[in-house]
Short mmCIF file of N, CA and C in Angstrom, two decimals:
data_model
loop_
_atom_site.label_atom_id
_atom_site.label_comp_id
_atom_site.label_asym_id
_atom_site.label_seq_id
_atom_site.Cartn_x
_atom_site.Cartn_y
_atom_site.Cartn_z
N ASP Y 208 -8.39 -11.26 7.53
CA ASP Y 208 -7.87 -11.46 8.75
C ASP Y 208 -6.12 -10.34 8.47
N LEU Y 209 -5.70 -10.20 7.10
CA LEU Y 209 -4.91 -9.11 7.06
C LEU Y 209 -5.21 -7.90 7.30
N ALA Y 210 -6.15 -7.25 7.04
CA ALA Y 210 -6.14 -6.18 7.75
C ALA Y 210 -6.27 -5.93 9.40
N ARG Y 211 -6.67 -6.87 9.71
CA ARG Y 211 -6.77 -7.39 11.44
C ARG Y 211 -5.03 -7.32 11.85
N ASP Y 212 -4.51 -8.14 11.09
CA ASP Y 212 -2.82 -8.31 11.68
C ASP Y 212 -2.07 -7.13 11.43
N GLN Y 213 -2.55 -5.94 10.54
CA GLN Y 213 -2.04 -4.78 10.89
C GLN Y 213 -2.48 -3.89 11.44
N GLY Y 214 -3.30 -4.46 12.39
CA GLY Y 214 -3.52 -3.31 13.69
C GLY Y 214 -5.07 -2.68 13.25
N LEU Y 215 -5.78 -2.90 12.02
CA LEU Y 215 -6.81 -2.05 11.66
C LEU Y 215 -7.98 -2.78 12.30
N ASP Y 216 -9.21 -2.14 12.29
CA ASP Y 216 -10.43 -2.77 12.94
C ASP Y 216 -11.13 -2.97 11.85
N VAL Y 217 -11.74 -4.24 11.52
CA VAL Y 217 -12.58 -4.02 10.21
C VAL Y 217 -14.05 -3.64 10.99
N LEU Y 218 -14.87 -2.81 10.40
CA LEU Y 218 -16.27 -2.56 10.35
C LEU Y 218 -16.76 -3.29 9.46
N GLN Y 219 -16.57 -3.22 8.24
CA GLN Y 219 -17.49 -4.15 7.41
C GLN Y 219 -16.57 -4.69 6.35
N PHE Y 220 -17.13 -5.91 6.05
CA PHE Y 220 -16.57 -6.91 4.85
C PHE Y 220 -17.62 -7.08 3.91
N THR Y 221 -18.14 -6.58 2.78
CA THR Y 221 -18.92 -6.78 1.64
C THR Y 221 -18.84 -7.35 0.68
N PRO Y 222 -19.04 -8.48 0.24
CA PRO Y 222 -18.48 -8.85 -0.80
C PRO Y 222 -19.74 -8.02 -1.97
N VAL Y 223 -19.24 -8.14 -3.10
CA VAL Y 223 -20.00 -7.52 -4.03
C VAL Y 223 -20.61 -8.61 -5.41
N ALA Y 224 -21.31 -8.36 -6.06
CA ALA Y 224 -21.22 -9.67 -6.89
C ALA Y 224 -20.36 -9.45 -8.08
N GLU Y 225 -20.00 -10.49 -8.55
CA GLU Y 225 -18.71 -10.71 -9.46
C GLU Y 225 -19.18 -10.19 -10.80
N VAL Y 226 -18.11 -9.43 -11.47
CA VAL Y 226 -18.12 -9.19 -12.76
C VAL Y 226 -17.31 -9.91 -14.02
N ALA Y 227 -18.28 -10.60 -14.80
CA ALA Y 227 -17.52 -11.36 -15.80
C ALA Y 227 -16.74 -10.37 -16.95
N LYS Y 228 -15.86 -10.83 -17.30
CA LYS Y 228 -14.64 -10.03 -18.27
C LYS Y 228 -14.02 -10.87 -19.43
N GLY Y 229 -15.03 -12.15 -19.73
CA GLY Y 229 -14.20 -12.58 -20.59
C GLY Y 229 -13.86 -14.20 -20.07
N PHE Y 230 -12.64 -14.29 -20.27
CA PHE Y 230 -11.57 -15.07 -19.86
C PHE Y 230 -11.48 -15.26 -18.07
N TYR Y 231 -11.57 -14.10 -17.67
CA TYR Y 231 -11.61 -13.90 -16.04
C TYR Y 231 -12.79 -13.38 -15.55
N SER Y 232 -13.08 -13.23 -14.31
CA SER Y 232 -13.97 -12.44 -13.61
C SER Y 232 -13.15 -11.48 -12.36
N GLU Y 233 -13.92 -10.29 -12.32
CA GLU Y 233 -13.52 -9.72 -11.45
C GLU Y 233 -14.40 -9.77 -9.86
N VAL Y 234 -13.45 -10.04 -9.01
CA VAL Y 234 -14.34 -10.53 -7.49
C VAL Y 234 -13.67 -9.17 -6.18
N PRO Y 235 -15.04 -8.39 -6.67
CA PRO Y 235 -14.98 -7.45 -5.64
C PRO Y 235 -14.93 -7.51 -4.34
N VAL Y 236 -14.97 -6.57 -3.26
CA VAL Y 236 -15.33 -6.68 -2.00
C VAL Y 236 -15.23 -5.51 -1.36
N ASN Y 237 -16.28 -4.93 -0.79
CA ASN Y 237 -16.19 -3.34 -0.01
C ASN Y 237 -15.88 -3.73 1.18
N LEU Y 238 -15.07 -2.65 1.62
CA LEU Y 238 -14.22 -2.76 3.01
C LEU Y 238 -14.84 -1.55 3.80
N LYS Y 239 -14.75 -1.59 4.95
CA LYS Y 239 -14.63 -0.37 5.74
C LYS Y 239 -13.64 -0.73 7.03
N LEU Y 240 -12.86 0.21 7.24
CA LEU Y 240 -11.72 -0.41 8.41
C LEU Y 240 -11.30 1.12 9.11
N ARG Y 241 -11.00 0.58 10.33
CA ARG Y 241 -10.49 1.75 11.14
C ARG Y 241 -9.33 1.97 11.98
N GLY Y 242 -8.38 2.70 11.87
CA GLY Y 242 -6.94 2.61 12.22
C GLY Y 242 -6.46 3.76 12.28
N SER Y 243 -4.95 3.80 12.03
CA SER Y 243 -3.99 4.59 12.15
C SER Y 243 -3.79 4.68 10.69
N TYR Y 244 -3.19 6.20 10.33
CA TYR Y 244 -2.54 6.16 8.98
C TYR Y 244 -1.46 4.96 8.67
N HIS Y 245 -0.81 4.93 9.60
CA HIS Y 245 0.51 3.81 9.43
C HIS Y 245 0.04 2.43 9.21
N ASP Y 246 -0.88 2.29 10.10
CA ASP Y 246 -1.67 0.86 9.99
C ASP Y 246 -2.28 0.36 8.33
N VAL Y 247 -2.85 1.50 7.87
CA VAL Y 247 -3.59 1.61 6.56
C VAL Y 247 -2.46 1.08 5.66
N ALA Y 248 -1.37 2.10 5.84
CA ALA Y 248 -0.54 1.75 5.10
C ALA Y 248 0.35 0.08 4.95
N LEU Y 249 0.60 -0.01 6.17
CA LEU Y 249 0.98 -1.52 6.09
C LEU Y 249 0.20 -2.68 5.54
N PHE Y 250 -1.13 -2.07 5.85
CA PHE Y 250 -2.07 -3.28 5.46
C PHE Y 250 -2.01 -2.81 3.44
N PHE Y 251 -2.00 -1.80 3.02
CA PHE Y 251 -1.67 -1.78 1.60
C PHE Y 251 -0.48 -2.62 1.22
N ASP Y 252 0.88 -2.50 1.97
CA ASP Y 252 1.89 -3.04 1.59
C ASP Y 252 1.75 -4.36 1.56
N ALA Y 253 0.99 -5.02 2.62
CA ALA Y 253 0.59 -6.26 2.99
C ALA Y 253 -0.22 -6.87 1.69
N VAL Y 254 -1.20 -6.57 1.37
CA VAL Y 254 -1.94 -6.38 -0.02
C VAL Y 254 -1.15 -6.53 -1.19
N GLY Y 255 -0.19 -5.49 -1.22
CA GLY Y 255 0.63 -5.90 -2.53
C GLY Y 255 1.64 -7.22 -2.42
N ARG Y 256 1.64 -7.66 -1.17
CA ARG Y 256 2.92 -8.72 -1.36
C ARG Y 256 2.22 -10.26 -1.36
N LEU Y 257 0.83 -9.91 -1.20
CA LEU Y 257 0.06 -11.39 -1.53
C LEU Y 257 0.33 -12.08 -3.10
N PRO Y 258 0.31 -13.45 -3.01
CA PRO Y 258 0.70 -13.98 -4.33
C PRO Y 258 -0.25 -14.11 -5.71
N ARG Y 259 -1.48 -13.17 -4.89
CA ARG Y 259 -2.65 -13.07 -6.12
C ARG Y 259 -2.59 -11.47 -6.30
N ILE Y 260 -3.04 -11.46 -7.37
CA ILE Y 260 -3.38 -9.82 -7.50
C ILE Y 260 -4.44 -9.41 -7.20
N VAL Y 261 -4.02 -8.18 -6.22
CA VAL Y 261 -5.43 -7.78 -5.52
C VAL Y 261 -5.31 -6.00 -5.71
N ASN Y 262 -6.57 -5.49 -6.24
CA ASN Y 262 -6.53 -4.04 -6.44
C ASN Y 262 -7.32 -3.64 -5.56
N ILE Y 263 -6.89 -1.98 -4.97
CA ILE Y 263 -7.55 -1.36 -4.16
C ILE Y 263 -7.59 -0.18 -4.71
N GLY Y 264 -9.16 0.20 -4.88
CA GLY Y 264 -9.87 0.89 -5.64
C GLY Y 264 -10.75 1.87 -4.51
N GLN Y 265 -11.37 3.01 -5.03
CA GLN Y 265 -12.35 3.72 -4.35
C GLN Y 265 -12.35 4.14 -3.04
N LEU Y 266 -11.03 4.84 -3.07
CA LEU Y 266 -9.95 5.01 -1.42
C LEU Y 266 -10.78 6.25 -1.06
N ARG Y 267 -11.34 5.73 0.09
CA ARG Y 267 -11.52 7.26 1.14
C ARG Y 267 -11.28 6.89 2.42
N MET Y 268 -10.46 8.20 2.88
CA MET Y 268 -9.97 8.18 4.12
C MET Y 268 -10.44 9.92 4.72
N GLY Y 269 -10.93 9.47 6.42
CA GLY Y 269 -11.44 10.48 6.80
C GLY Y 269 -11.88 10.44 8.28
N GLN Y 270 -12.92 11.38 8.92
CA GLN Y 270 -12.96 11.64 10.16
C GLN Y 270 -12.09 10.77 10.88
N PRO Y 271 -10.87 11.61 10.97
CA PRO Y 271 -9.72 11.79 12.10
C PRO Y 271 -10.57 11.78 13.12
N THR Y 272 -10.27 10.77 14.45
CA THR Y 272 -10.17 11.06 15.61
C THR Y 272 -9.27 10.78 16.79
N VAL Y 273 -9.08 11.69 17.73
CA VAL Y 273 -7.77 11.02 18.86
C VAL Y 273 -8.43 10.28 19.98
N VAL Y 274 -8.01 8.92 20.23
CA VAL Y 274 -8.24 8.22 21.10
C VAL Y 274 -6.56 7.81 21.95
N ALA Y 275 -6.90 8.27 23.02
CA ALA Y 275 -5.29 8.14 24.08
C ALA Y 275 -4.22 8.37 23.42
N GLY Y 276 -4.50 9.71 22.60
CA GLY Y 276 -3.20 10.21 21.76
C GLY Y 276 -2.82 9.42 20.70
N ARG Y 277 -3.72 8.47 20.08
CA ARG Y 277 -3.50 8.09 18.65
C ARG Y 277 -4.62 8.09 17.56
N THR Y 278 -4.20 8.96 16.76
CA THR Y 278 -5.39 9.23 15.93
C THR Y 278 -5.89 8.26 14.81
N THR Y 279 -6.74 8.15 14.65
CA THR Y 279 -7.21 6.87 13.48
C THR Y 279 -8.56 7.59 12.75
N LEU Y 280 -8.59 6.63 11.43
CA LEU Y 280 -9.20 7.63 10.34
C LEU Y 280 -9.95 5.98 10.17
N ASN Y 281 -11.22 6.31 9.59
CA ASN Y 281 -12.07 5.65 9.10
C ASN Y 281 -11.98 5.55 7.47
N VAL Y 282 -11.98 4.32 7.09
CA VAL Y 282 -11.09 4.00 5.75
C VAL Y 282 -12.13 2.96 4.81
N ASP Y 283 -12.78 3.62 3.95
CA ASP Y 283 -13.54 2.91 2.77
C ASP Y 283 -13.04 2.76 1.57
N CYS Y 284 -13.06 1.40 1.30
CA CYS Y 284 -12.13 1.22 0.28
C CYS Y 284 -13.29 -0.47 -0.78
N ARG Y 285 -12.70 -0.25 -2.07
CA ARG Y 285 -13.11 -1.62 -2.66
C ARG Y 285 -11.78 -2.61 -3.01
N THR Y 286 -11.67 -3.40 -2.34
CA THR Y 286 -10.65 -4.65 -3.07
C THR Y 286 -11.13 -5.51 -4.25
N THR Y 287 -10.38 -5.52 -5.19
CA THR Y 287 -10.70 -6.69 -6.21
C THR Y 287 -9.67 -7.73 -6.39
N THR Y 288 -10.33 -8.64 -6.67
CA THR Y 288 -9.10 -9.63 -6.83
C THR Y 288 -9.70 -10.59 -8.33
N PHE Y 289 -8.88 -11.33 -9.14
CA PHE Y 289 -9.31 -11.92 -10.14
C PHE Y 289 -9.54 -13.34 -10.22
N ARG Y 290 -10.39 -13.83 -10.93
CA ARG Y 290 -10.49 -15.67 -10.99
C ARG Y 290 -10.55 -15.65 -12.23
N PHE Y 291 -9.92 -16.88 -12.89
CA PHE Y 291 -10.02 -17.51 -14.19
C PHE Y 291 -11.32 -18.17 -14.25
N VAL Y 292 -11.71 -18.16 -15.47
CA VAL Y 292 -13.38 -18.42 -15.44
C VAL Y 292 -13.06 -19.68 -16.61
N ASP Y 293 -13.25 -20.95 -16.29
CA ASP Y 293 -13.10 -22.13 -17.00
C ASP Y 293 -14.33 -22.39 -17.48
N LYS Y 294 -14.28 -22.59 -18.96
CA LYS Y 294 -15.67 -22.80 -19.70
C LYS Y 294 -15.65 -23.89 -19.95
#
């Protein structure tokens, strides 16, 4: 929802298996988005303001296209948040 709120099209949302790291687990999700560079920057800023830690990595931006005078990019990235593991 956060990506859509920033004007991005969510093309793919793919949860990936959690990775146990001892007392916590990494919870990764692969994203494919489309939108303007400005919209992508607003999305990253909004992610940084979330009350929980969310990292964005494996970022790839490319395939610019111009539609109705607006340049859009395809964006692939992996978001990772973390979960406490209660034993």
